Coordinates of C-alpha atoms in Angstrom, one line a residue:
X624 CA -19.0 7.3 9.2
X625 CA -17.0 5.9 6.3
X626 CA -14.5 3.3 7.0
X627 CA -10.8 4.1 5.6
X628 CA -10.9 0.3 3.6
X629 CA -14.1 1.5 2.1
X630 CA -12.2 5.1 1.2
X631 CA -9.1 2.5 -0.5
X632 CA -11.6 0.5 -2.6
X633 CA -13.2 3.7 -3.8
X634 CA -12.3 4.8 -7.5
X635 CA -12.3 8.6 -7.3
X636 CA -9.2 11.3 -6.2
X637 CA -9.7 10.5 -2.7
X638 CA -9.7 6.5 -3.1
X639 CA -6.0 7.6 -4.9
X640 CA -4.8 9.5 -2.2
X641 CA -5.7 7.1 0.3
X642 CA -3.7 4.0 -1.8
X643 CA -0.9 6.6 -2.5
X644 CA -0.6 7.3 1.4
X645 CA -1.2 4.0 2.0
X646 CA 1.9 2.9 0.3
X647 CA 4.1 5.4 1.3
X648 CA 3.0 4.5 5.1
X649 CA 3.6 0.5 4.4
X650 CA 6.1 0.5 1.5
X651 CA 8.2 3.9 1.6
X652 CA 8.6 3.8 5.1
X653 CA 10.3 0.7 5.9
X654 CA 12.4 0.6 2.3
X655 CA 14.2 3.8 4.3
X656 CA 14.8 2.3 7.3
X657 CA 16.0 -0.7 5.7
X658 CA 18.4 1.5 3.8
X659 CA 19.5 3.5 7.0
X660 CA 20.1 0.5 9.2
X661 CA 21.0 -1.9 6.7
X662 CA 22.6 -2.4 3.2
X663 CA 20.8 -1.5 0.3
X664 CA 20.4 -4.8 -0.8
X665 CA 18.1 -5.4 2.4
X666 CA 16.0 -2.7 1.3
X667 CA 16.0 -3.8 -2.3
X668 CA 14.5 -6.8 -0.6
X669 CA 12.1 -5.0 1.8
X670 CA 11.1 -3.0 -1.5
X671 CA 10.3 -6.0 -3.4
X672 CA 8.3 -8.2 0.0
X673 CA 6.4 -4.8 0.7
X674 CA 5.5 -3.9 -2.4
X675 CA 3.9 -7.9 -3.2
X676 CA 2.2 -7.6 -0.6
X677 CA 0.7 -4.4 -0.7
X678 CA -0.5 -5.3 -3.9
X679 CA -1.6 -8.5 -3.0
X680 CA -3.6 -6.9 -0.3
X681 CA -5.0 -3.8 -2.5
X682 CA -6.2 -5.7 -5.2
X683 CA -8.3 -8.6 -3.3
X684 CA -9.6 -5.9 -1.2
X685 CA -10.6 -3.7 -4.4
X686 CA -12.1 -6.5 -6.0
X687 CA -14.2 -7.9 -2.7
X688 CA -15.7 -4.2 -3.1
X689 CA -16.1 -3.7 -6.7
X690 CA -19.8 -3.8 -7.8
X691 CA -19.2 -4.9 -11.2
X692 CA -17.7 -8.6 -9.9

């Protein structure tokens, strides 16, 4: 059984899907409920937090699973 972390490291289609899903789940997601409960410039900030450290998190975790490093 193949582990959904192994699936995001991947480089094919479905490793893409998986990151794109990934970041509308952890990014998208809270940007519009910042926006509906709060101003927009608290979702310009929840943007910006979730988005650094989605990244943050997607690219240590690509390169801990990247053959070529």
């Amino acid at each position: 059984m193949t582990r959904i972390a192994d699936v995001f490291a991947e480089s094919s289609a479905r490793g893409l899907f998986t990151r794109w899903v990934g970041s509308v789940l952890c990014v998208g997601l809270p940007v519009v409920a910042a926006r509906i409960w709060w101003s927009p410039i608290a979702a310009i900030v929840v943007f910006v937090v979730a988005v650094t450290a989605y990244v943050t998190v997607a690219v240590r975790h690509k390169r801990g699973h990247n053959p070529q490093s």
